[in-house]
PDB file of C-alpha atoms and ligand atoms in Angstrom:
ATOM      1  CA  MET A 119     -13.806 -17.724  15.974  1.00  0.00           C
ATOM      2  CA  VAL A 120     -14.328 -15.332  18.901  1.00  0.00           C
ATOM      3  CA  PHE A 121     -10.609 -15.562  19.742  1.00  0.00           C
ATOM      4  CA  GLY A 122      -9.719 -14.948  16.102  1.00  0.00           C
ATOM      5  CA  LEU A 123     -11.810 -11.808  16.063  1.00  0.00           C
ATOM      6  CA  ARG A 124     -10.299 -10.605  19.320  1.00  0.00           C
ATOM      7  CA  THR A 125      -6.784 -11.106  17.941  1.00  0.00           C
ATOM      8  CA  ILE A 126      -7.682  -9.176  14.806  1.00  0.00           C
ATOM      9  CA  ILE A 127      -9.180  -6.331  16.847  1.00  0.00           C
ATOM     10  CA  GLN A 128      -6.116  -6.291  19.105  1.00  0.00           C
ATOM     11  CA  SER A 129      -3.767  -6.033  16.140  1.00  0.00           C
ATOM     12  CA  ILE A 130      -5.830  -3.215  14.625  1.00  0.00           C
ATOM     13  CA  VAL A 131      -5.630  -1.349  17.943  1.00  0.00           C
ATOM     14  CA  THR A 132      -1.848  -1.928  18.069  1.00  0.00           C
ATOM     15  CA  MET A 133      -1.461  -0.741  14.475  1.00  0.00           C
ATOM     16  CA  ALA A 134      -3.378   2.441  15.226  1.00  0.00           C
ATOM     17  CA  GLN A 135      -1.330   3.147  18.345  1.00  0.00           C
ATOM     18  CA  PRO A 136       1.248   5.880  17.729  1.00  0.00           C
ATOM     19  CA  LYS A 137       4.829   4.590  17.691  1.00  0.00           C
ATOM     20  CA  VAL A 138       7.623   6.405  19.413  1.00  0.00           C
ATOM     21  CA  VAL A 139      11.406   6.289  19.323  1.00  0.00           C
ATOM     22  CA  PHE A 140      13.164   8.389  21.960  1.00  0.00           C
ATOM     23  CA  VAL A 141      16.460   9.889  20.822  1.00  0.00           C
ATOM     24  CA  LEU A 142      18.986  10.630  23.558  1.00  0.00           C
ATOM     25  CA  GLY A 143      22.659  11.560  23.799  1.00  0.00           C
ATOM     26  CA  GLY A 144      24.780  14.449  25.077  1.00  0.00           C
ATOM     27  CA  PRO A 145      24.612  17.967  23.655  1.00  0.00           C
ATOM     28  CA  GLY A 146      26.245  17.815  20.216  1.00  0.00           C
ATOM     29  CA  ALA A 147      26.033  14.017  19.933  1.00  0.00           C
ATOM     30  CA  GLY A 148      24.251  14.455  16.585  1.00  0.00           C
ATOM     31  CA  LYS A 149      20.637  13.756  17.567  1.00  0.00           C
ATOM     32  CA  GLY A 150      19.118  16.418  15.296  1.00  0.00           C
ATOM     33  CA  THR A 151      21.368  15.632  12.319  1.00  0.00           C
ATOM     34  CA  GLN A 152      20.583  11.929  12.438  1.00  0.00           C
ATOM     35  CA  CYS A 153      16.859  12.518  12.998  1.00  0.00           C
ATOM     36  CA  GLN A 154      16.671  14.549   9.773  1.00  0.00           C
ATOM     37  CA  ARG A 155      18.023  11.563   7.869  1.00  0.00           C
ATOM     38  CA  ILE A 156      15.704   9.058   9.558  1.00  0.00           C
ATOM     39  CA  VAL A 157      12.731  11.264   8.639  1.00  0.00           C
ATOM     40  CA  LYS A 158      13.684  11.106   4.950  1.00  0.00           C
ATOM     41  CA  ASP A 159      14.116   7.329   4.832  1.00  0.00           C
ATOM     42  CA  PHE A 160      11.517   6.069   7.304  1.00  0.00           C
ATOM     43  CA  GLU A 161       8.748   8.694   7.358  1.00  0.00           C
ATOM     44  CA  PHE A 162       8.905   9.491  11.037  1.00  0.00           C
ATOM     45  CA  VAL A 163       7.881  12.901  12.350  1.00  0.00           C
ATOM     46  CA  HIS A 164      10.826  14.530  14.136  1.00  0.00           C
ATOM     47  CA  LEU A 165       9.879  16.311  17.359  1.00  0.00           C
ATOM     48  CA  SER A 166      12.791  17.902  19.192  1.00  0.00           C
ATOM     49  CA  ALA A 167      11.860  18.838  22.758  1.00  0.00           C
ATOM     50  CA  GLY A 168      14.579  21.532  22.712  1.00  0.00           C
ATOM     51  CA  ASP A 169      13.254  22.992  19.413  1.00  0.00           C
ATOM     52  CA  LEU A 170       9.661  22.989  20.709  1.00  0.00           C
ATOM     53  CA  LEU A 171      10.784  24.798  23.869  1.00  0.00           C
ATOM     54  CA  ARG A 172      12.758  27.359  21.815  1.00  0.00           C
ATOM     55  CA  GLU A 173       9.683  27.915  19.596  1.00  0.00           C
ATOM     56  CA  GLU A 174       7.461  28.402  22.624  1.00  0.00           C
ATOM     57  CA  ARG A 175      10.019  30.829  24.115  1.00  0.00           C
ATOM     58  CA  ALA A 176       9.956  32.870  20.889  1.00  0.00           C
ATOM     59  CA  LYS A 177       6.157  33.294  20.860  1.00  0.00           C
ATOM     60  CA  PRO A 178       5.187  36.859  21.722  1.00  0.00           C
ATOM     61  CA  GLY A 179       3.384  36.888  25.051  1.00  0.00           C
ATOM     62  CA  SER A 180       4.184  33.266  25.870  1.00  0.00           C
ATOM     63  CA  GLU A 181       3.364  32.577  29.494  1.00  0.00           C
ATOM     64  CA  TYR A 182       6.468  30.423  29.816  1.00  0.00           C
ATOM     65  CA  GLY A 183       8.949  32.315  27.581  1.00  0.00           C
ATOM     66  CA  GLU A 184      11.100  33.752  30.352  1.00  0.00           C
ATOM     67  CA  LEU A 185      11.111  30.584  32.419  1.00  0.00           C
ATOM     68  CA  ILE A 186      12.171  28.536  29.374  1.00  0.00           C
ATOM     69  CA  GLU A 187      14.986  30.961  28.486  1.00  0.00           C
ATOM     70  CA  SER A 188      16.411  30.871  32.002  1.00  0.00           C
ATOM     71  CA  TYR A 189      16.302  27.060  32.121  1.00  0.00           C
ATOM     72  CA  ILE A 190      17.930  26.754  28.693  1.00  0.00           C
ATOM     73  CA  ARG A 191      20.725  29.204  29.483  1.00  0.00           C
ATOM     74  CA  ASP A 192      21.437  27.337  32.716  1.00  0.00           C
ATOM     75  CA  GLY A 193      21.283  23.936  30.997  1.00  0.00           C
ATOM     76  CA  LYS A 194      18.488  22.881  33.346  1.00  0.00           C
ATOM     77  CA  ILE A 195      15.500  20.739  32.453  1.00  0.00           C
ATOM     78  CA  VAL A 196      12.187  22.571  32.109  1.00  0.00           C
ATOM     79  CA  PRO A 197       9.300  21.164  34.243  1.00  0.00           C
ATOM     80  CA  VAL A 198       7.691  18.278  32.373  1.00  0.00           C
ATOM     81  CA  ASP A 199       4.144  19.600  32.164  1.00  0.00           C
ATOM     82  CA  ILE A 200       5.349  22.363  29.829  1.00  0.00           C
ATOM     83  CA  THR A 201       7.471  20.068  27.645  1.00  0.00           C
ATOM     84  CA  CYS A 202       4.975  17.215  27.584  1.00  0.00           C
ATOM     85  CA  SER A 203       2.119  19.544  26.590  1.00  0.00           C
ATOM     86  CA  LEU A 204       4.200  20.834  23.675  1.00  0.00           C
ATOM     87  CA  LEU A 205       5.025  17.277  22.593  1.00  0.00           C
ATOM     88  CA  GLU A 206       1.455  16.034  22.896  1.00  0.00           C
ATOM     89  CA  ARG A 207       0.139  18.997  20.930  1.00  0.00           C
ATOM     90  CA  ALA A 208       2.732  18.515  18.174  1.00  0.00           C
ATOM     91  CA  MET A 209       1.910  14.802  17.962  1.00  0.00           C
ATOM     92  CA  GLN A 210      -1.808  15.509  17.643  1.00  0.00           C
ATOM     93  CA  GLU A 211      -1.383  18.330  15.145  1.00  0.00           C
ATOM     94  CA  SER A 212       0.872  16.237  12.897  1.00  0.00           C
ATOM     95  CA  GLY A 213      -1.929  13.779  12.168  1.00  0.00           C
ATOM     96  CA  LYS A 214       0.800  11.116  11.834  1.00  0.00           C
ATOM     97  CA  ASN A 215       1.643   8.114  13.971  1.00  0.00           C
ATOM     98  CA  LYS A 216       5.418   7.538  13.933  1.00  0.00           C
ATOM     99  CA  PHE A 217       7.471   9.909  16.049  1.00  0.00           C
ATOM    100  CA  LEU A 218      11.118  10.507  16.811  1.00  0.00           C
ATOM    101  CA  ILE A 219      11.106  12.311  20.122  1.00  0.00           C
ATOM    102  CA  ASP A 220      14.512  13.937  20.338  1.00  0.00           C
ATOM    103  CA  GLY A 221      15.978  15.120  23.655  1.00  0.00           C
ATOM    104  CA  PHE A 222      13.303  13.592  25.856  1.00  0.00           C
ATOM    105  CA  PRO A 223      12.933  12.162  28.522  1.00  0.00           C
ATOM    106  CA  ARG A 224      15.926  14.036  29.922  1.00  0.00           C
ATOM    107  CA  ASN A 225      15.422  13.436  33.658  1.00  0.00           C
ATOM    108  CA  GLN A 226      13.225  11.627  36.183  1.00  0.00           C
ATOM    109  CA  ASP A 227      10.625  14.423  36.111  1.00  0.00           C
ATOM    110  CA  ASN A 228      10.377  14.084  32.281  1.00  0.00           C
ATOM    111  CA  LEU A 229      10.047  10.308  32.589  1.00  0.00           C
ATOM    112  CA  ASP A 230       7.395  10.481  35.335  1.00  0.00           C
ATOM    113  CA  GLY A 231       5.361  13.057  33.400  1.00  0.00           C
ATOM    114  CA  TRP A 232       5.514  11.002  30.208  1.00  0.00           C
ATOM    115  CA  ASN A 233       4.516   7.836  32.058  1.00  0.00           C
ATOM    116  CA  ARG A 234       1.647   9.649  33.733  1.00  0.00           C
ATOM    117  CA  ARG A 235       0.309  11.422  30.648  1.00  0.00           C
ATOM    118  CA  VAL A 236       1.279   9.587  27.458  1.00  0.00           C
ATOM    119  CA  ALA A 237       3.054   6.230  27.846  1.00  0.00           C
ATOM    120  CA  SER A 238      -0.056   4.032  27.912  1.00  0.00           C
ATOM    121  CA  LYS A 239      -1.392   5.589  24.691  1.00  0.00           C
ATOM    122  CA  VAL A 240       1.699   4.880  22.532  1.00  0.00           C
ATOM    123  CA  LYS A 241       4.108   2.071  21.767  1.00  0.00           C
ATOM    124  CA  LEU A 242       7.740   2.850  22.632  1.00  0.00           C
ATOM    125  CA  LEU A 243       9.790   1.026  19.996  1.00  0.00           C
ATOM    126  CA  PHE A 244      13.232   1.761  21.422  1.00  0.00           C
ATOM    127  CA  VAL A 245      15.570   4.437  22.705  1.00  0.00           C
ATOM    128  CA  LEU A 246      18.208   5.480  20.203  1.00  0.00           C
ATOM    129  CA  TYR A 247      21.221   6.478  22.253  1.00  0.00           C
ATOM    130  CA  PHE A 248      24.078   8.378  20.617  1.00  0.00           C
ATOM    131  CA  ASP A 249      27.160   7.626  22.642  1.00  0.00           C
ATOM    132  CA  CYS A 250      29.784  10.358  22.329  1.00  0.00           C
ATOM    133  CA  PRO A 251      32.602  11.508  24.641  1.00  0.00           C
ATOM    134  CA  LEU A 252      32.377  14.952  26.174  1.00  0.00           C
ATOM    135  CA  GLU A 253      35.387  16.384  24.304  1.00  0.00           C
ATOM    136  CA  VAL A 254      33.881  15.518  20.906  1.00  0.00           C
ATOM    137  CA  CYS A 255      30.501  16.929  21.975  1.00  0.00           C
ATOM    138  CA  THR A 256      32.084  20.130  23.296  1.00  0.00           C
ATOM    139  CA  ASN A 257      33.999  20.739  20.069  1.00  0.00           C
ATOM    140  CA  ARG A 258      30.889  20.171  17.971  1.00  0.00           C
ATOM    141  CA  CYS A 259      28.757  22.574  20.046  1.00  0.00           C
ATOM    142  CA  LEU A 260      31.438  25.258  20.089  1.00  0.00           C
ATOM    143  CA  SER A 261      31.875  24.974  16.298  1.00  0.00           C
ATOM    144  CA  ARG A 262      28.095  25.144  15.917  1.00  0.00           C
ATOM    145  CA  GLY A 263      28.068  28.293  18.083  1.00  0.00           C
ATOM    146  CA  ALA A 264      30.963  29.839  16.126  1.00  0.00           C
ATOM    147  CA  ALA A 265      29.183  29.031  12.851  1.00  0.00           C
ATOM    148  CA  GLY A 266      26.203  31.073  14.057  1.00  0.00           C
ATOM    149  CA  SER A 267      23.723  28.596  15.564  1.00  0.00           C
ATOM    150  CA  GLY A 268      22.251  31.606  17.375  1.00  0.00           C
ATOM    151  CA  ARG A 269      21.684  29.392  20.425  1.00  0.00           C
ATOM    152  CA  SER A 270      22.080  31.092  23.776  1.00  0.00           C
ATOM    153  CA  ASP A 271      23.515  27.841  25.196  1.00  0.00           C
ATOM    154  CA  ASP A 272      26.263  27.004  22.652  1.00  0.00           C
ATOM    155  CA  ASN A 273      28.906  28.731  24.788  1.00  0.00           C
ATOM    156  CA  ILE A 274      31.426  27.142  27.131  1.00  0.00           C
ATOM    157  CA  GLU A 275      29.699  28.296  30.312  1.00  0.00           C
ATOM    158  CA  SER A 276      26.265  26.903  29.378  1.00  0.00           C
ATOM    159  CA  LEU A 277      27.898  23.789  27.956  1.00  0.00           C
ATOM    160  CA  HIS A 278      29.465  22.912  31.303  1.00  0.00           C
ATOM    161  CA  LYS A 279      26.037  23.149  32.892  1.00  0.00           C
ATOM    162  CA  ARG A 280      24.416  21.114  30.098  1.00  0.00           C
ATOM    163  CA  PHE A 281      27.008  18.351  30.475  1.00  0.00           C
ATOM    164  CA  ASN A 282      26.533  18.265  34.224  1.00  0.00           C
ATOM    165  CA  THR A 283      22.787  17.908  33.749  1.00  0.00           C
ATOM    166  CA  TYR A 284      23.352  15.228  31.128  1.00  0.00           C
ATOM    167  CA  THR A 285      25.669  13.184  33.347  1.00  0.00           C
ATOM    168  CA  SER A 286      23.695  13.466  36.556  1.00  0.00           C
ATOM    169  CA  GLU A 287      20.103  13.466  35.233  1.00  0.00           C
ATOM    170  CA  THR A 288      19.923  12.002  31.707  1.00  0.00           C
ATOM    171  CA  LYS A 289      22.413   9.121  32.010  1.00  0.00           C
ATOM    172  CA  PRO A 290      20.269   7.428  34.722  1.00  0.00           C
ATOM    173  CA  ILE A 291      17.276   7.563  32.343  1.00  0.00           C
ATOM    174  CA  ILE A 292      19.332   5.832  29.638  1.00  0.00           C
ATOM    175  CA  ASP A 293      20.330   3.211  32.220  1.00  0.00           C
ATOM    176  CA  TYR A 294      16.682   2.771  33.176  1.00  0.00           C
ATOM    177  CA  TYR A 295      15.769   1.969  29.559  1.00  0.00           C
ATOM    178  CA  ARG A 296      18.878  -0.188  29.153  1.00  0.00           C
ATOM    179  CA  ASN A 297      17.620  -2.358  32.008  1.00  0.00           C
ATOM    180  CA  LEU A 298      14.355  -2.730  30.111  1.00  0.00           C
ATOM    181  CA  ASN A 299      16.361  -3.860  27.060  1.00  0.00           C
ATOM    182  CA  LEU A 300      15.091  -0.928  25.045  1.00  0.00           C
ATOM    183  CA  VAL A 301      18.347   0.872  24.203  1.00  0.00           C
ATOM    184  CA  GLN A 302      19.934   0.840  20.745  1.00  0.00           C
ATOM    185  CA  GLN A 303      23.384   2.287  21.388  1.00  0.00           C
ATOM    186  CA  ILE A 304      25.196   3.942  18.491  1.00  0.00           C
ATOM    187  CA  ASP A 305      28.833   5.084  18.424  1.00  0.00           C
ATOM    188  CA  ALA A 306      28.365   8.761  17.569  1.00  0.00           C
ATOM    189  CA  THR A 307      32.022   9.798  17.307  1.00  0.00           C
ATOM    190  CA  LYS A 308      32.310   9.016  13.592  1.00  0.00           C
ATOM    191  CA  SER A 309      31.238  11.125  10.617  1.00  0.00           C
ATOM    192  CA  ALA A 310      27.510  11.792  10.185  1.00  0.00           C
ATOM    193  CA  ASP A 311      27.457   9.370   7.204  1.00  0.00           C
ATOM    194  CA  ASP A 312      29.093   6.549   9.157  1.00  0.00           C
ATOM    195  CA  VAL A 313      26.861   7.103  12.175  1.00  0.00           C
ATOM    196  CA  TYR A 314      23.832   7.009   9.898  1.00  0.00           C
ATOM    197  CA  ASP A 315      24.872   3.607   8.485  1.00  0.00           C
ATOM    198  CA  ALA A 316      24.433   2.161  11.996  1.00  0.00           C
ATOM    199  CA  VAL A 317      21.214   4.096  12.625  1.00  0.00           C
ATOM    200  CA  LYS A 318      19.712   2.942   9.339  1.00  0.00           C
ATOM    201  CA  GLN A 319      20.498  -0.656  10.220  1.00  0.00           C
ATOM    202  CA  ALA A 320      18.539  -0.350  13.474  1.00  0.00           C
ATOM    203  CA  PHE A 321      15.495   1.010  11.620  1.00  0.00           C
ATOM    204  CA  LEU A 322      15.730  -1.588   8.851  1.00  0.00           C
ATOM    205  CA  GLU A 323      15.622  -4.262  11.547  1.00  0.00           C
ATOM    206  CA  LEU A 324      12.496  -2.653  13.010  1.00  0.00           C
ATOM    207  CA  GLY A 325      10.945  -2.721   9.548  1.00  0.00           C
ATOM    208  CA  ALA A 326      11.906  -6.372   9.094  1.00  0.00           C
ATOM    209  CA  SER A 327      10.250  -7.295  12.385  1.00  0.00           C
ATOM    210  CA  GLY A 328       7.038  -5.547  11.269  1.00  0.00           C
ATOM    211  CA  ASP A 329       7.213  -2.908  13.994  1.00  0.00           C
ATOM    212  CA  ILE A 330       7.139   0.044  11.569  1.00  0.00           C
TER     213      ILE A 330
HETATM  214  O1  C5P B 481      18.115  19.047  23.031  1.00  0.00           O
HETATM  215  P1  C5P B 481      18.636  20.447  23.048  1.00  0.00           P
HETATM  216  O2  C5P B 481      20.140  20.493  23.160  1.00  0.00           O
HETATM  217  O3  C5P B 481      18.122  21.273  21.928  1.00  0.00           O
HETATM  218  O4  C5P B 481      18.070  21.098  24.387  1.00  0.00           O
HETATM  219  C1  C5P B 481      18.424  22.414  24.718  1.00  0.00           C
HETATM  220  C2  C5P B 481      17.924  22.766  26.096  1.00  0.00           C
HETATM  221  O5  C5P B 481      16.495  22.701  26.127  1.00  0.00           O
HETATM  222  C3  C5P B 481      18.374  21.841  27.215  1.00  0.00           C
HETATM  223  O6  C5P B 481      19.688  22.118  27.657  1.00  0.00           O
HETATM  224  C4  C5P B 481      17.316  22.167  28.273  1.00  0.00           C
HETATM  225  O7  C5P B 481      17.576  23.384  28.928  1.00  0.00           O
HETATM  226  C5  C5P B 481      16.067  22.319  27.428  1.00  0.00           C
HETATM  227  N1  C5P B 481      15.335  21.045  27.372  1.00  0.00           N
HETATM  228  C6  C5P B 481      14.541  20.698  28.464  1.00  0.00           C
HETATM  229  N2  C5P B 481      13.865  19.505  28.472  1.00  0.00           N
HETATM  230  C7  C5P B 481      13.983  18.637  27.441  1.00  0.00           C
HETATM  231  C8  C5P B 481      14.786  18.966  26.326  1.00  0.00           C
HETATM  232  C9  C5P B 481      15.455  20.177  26.318  1.00  0.00           C
HETATM  233  O8  C5P B 481      14.445  21.454  29.413  1.00  0.00           O
HETATM  234  N3  C5P B 481      13.348  17.468  27.497  1.00  0.00           N
HETATM  235 MG1   MG B 482      18.916  19.093  18.997  1.00  0.00          MG
END
């Protein structure tokens, strides 16, 4: 009886624990596009670390505005305490408990900060990794820039820096999660519809296993 009660309490605690899917992939791999679709079908809250940093940069009088702009233009990763605070605040303010965290953790500093501040309070379901060759990513970002994304980093010079950061700093994080068997790898070269077919499958499987 006591064990039964403990099991029930444990499952209530697990149910209440926020659930997180990290979404990673190179610049232009389609993280944002796919996240918008997942939100519609599976009721996750989409939190893009890049979008949160851009929002913070745009706030008049933001203490970190200039620092963020210089990091973004140089394709460098902003110190984790800034990014993690923005993520934690957005998670709390949403009042929800299923999150797609897009573009994070991008390097070892991001990962360490997350592990120090948040990891034990949430359940990481998996890491959705959009695998896409650099040429395809470059073309997508340049088209996005030409179509008026307004982003100060959708130009060839910033893109080179972003790809370098991605290869040297983000890829090892993906490998770290792959070793933990937590990576769902998706071929992101196809059309957005085709990519989403594979993404949807991964989330349907989560649903079937009772994880969401
Ligand atoms: O993900 P997105 O392409 O929108 O990120 C744009 C830029 O925001 C990155 O190149 C980086 O400078 C910054 N960023 C960061 N830390 C993150 C995510 C994004 O510094 N975790
Ligand atoms: Mg994005």
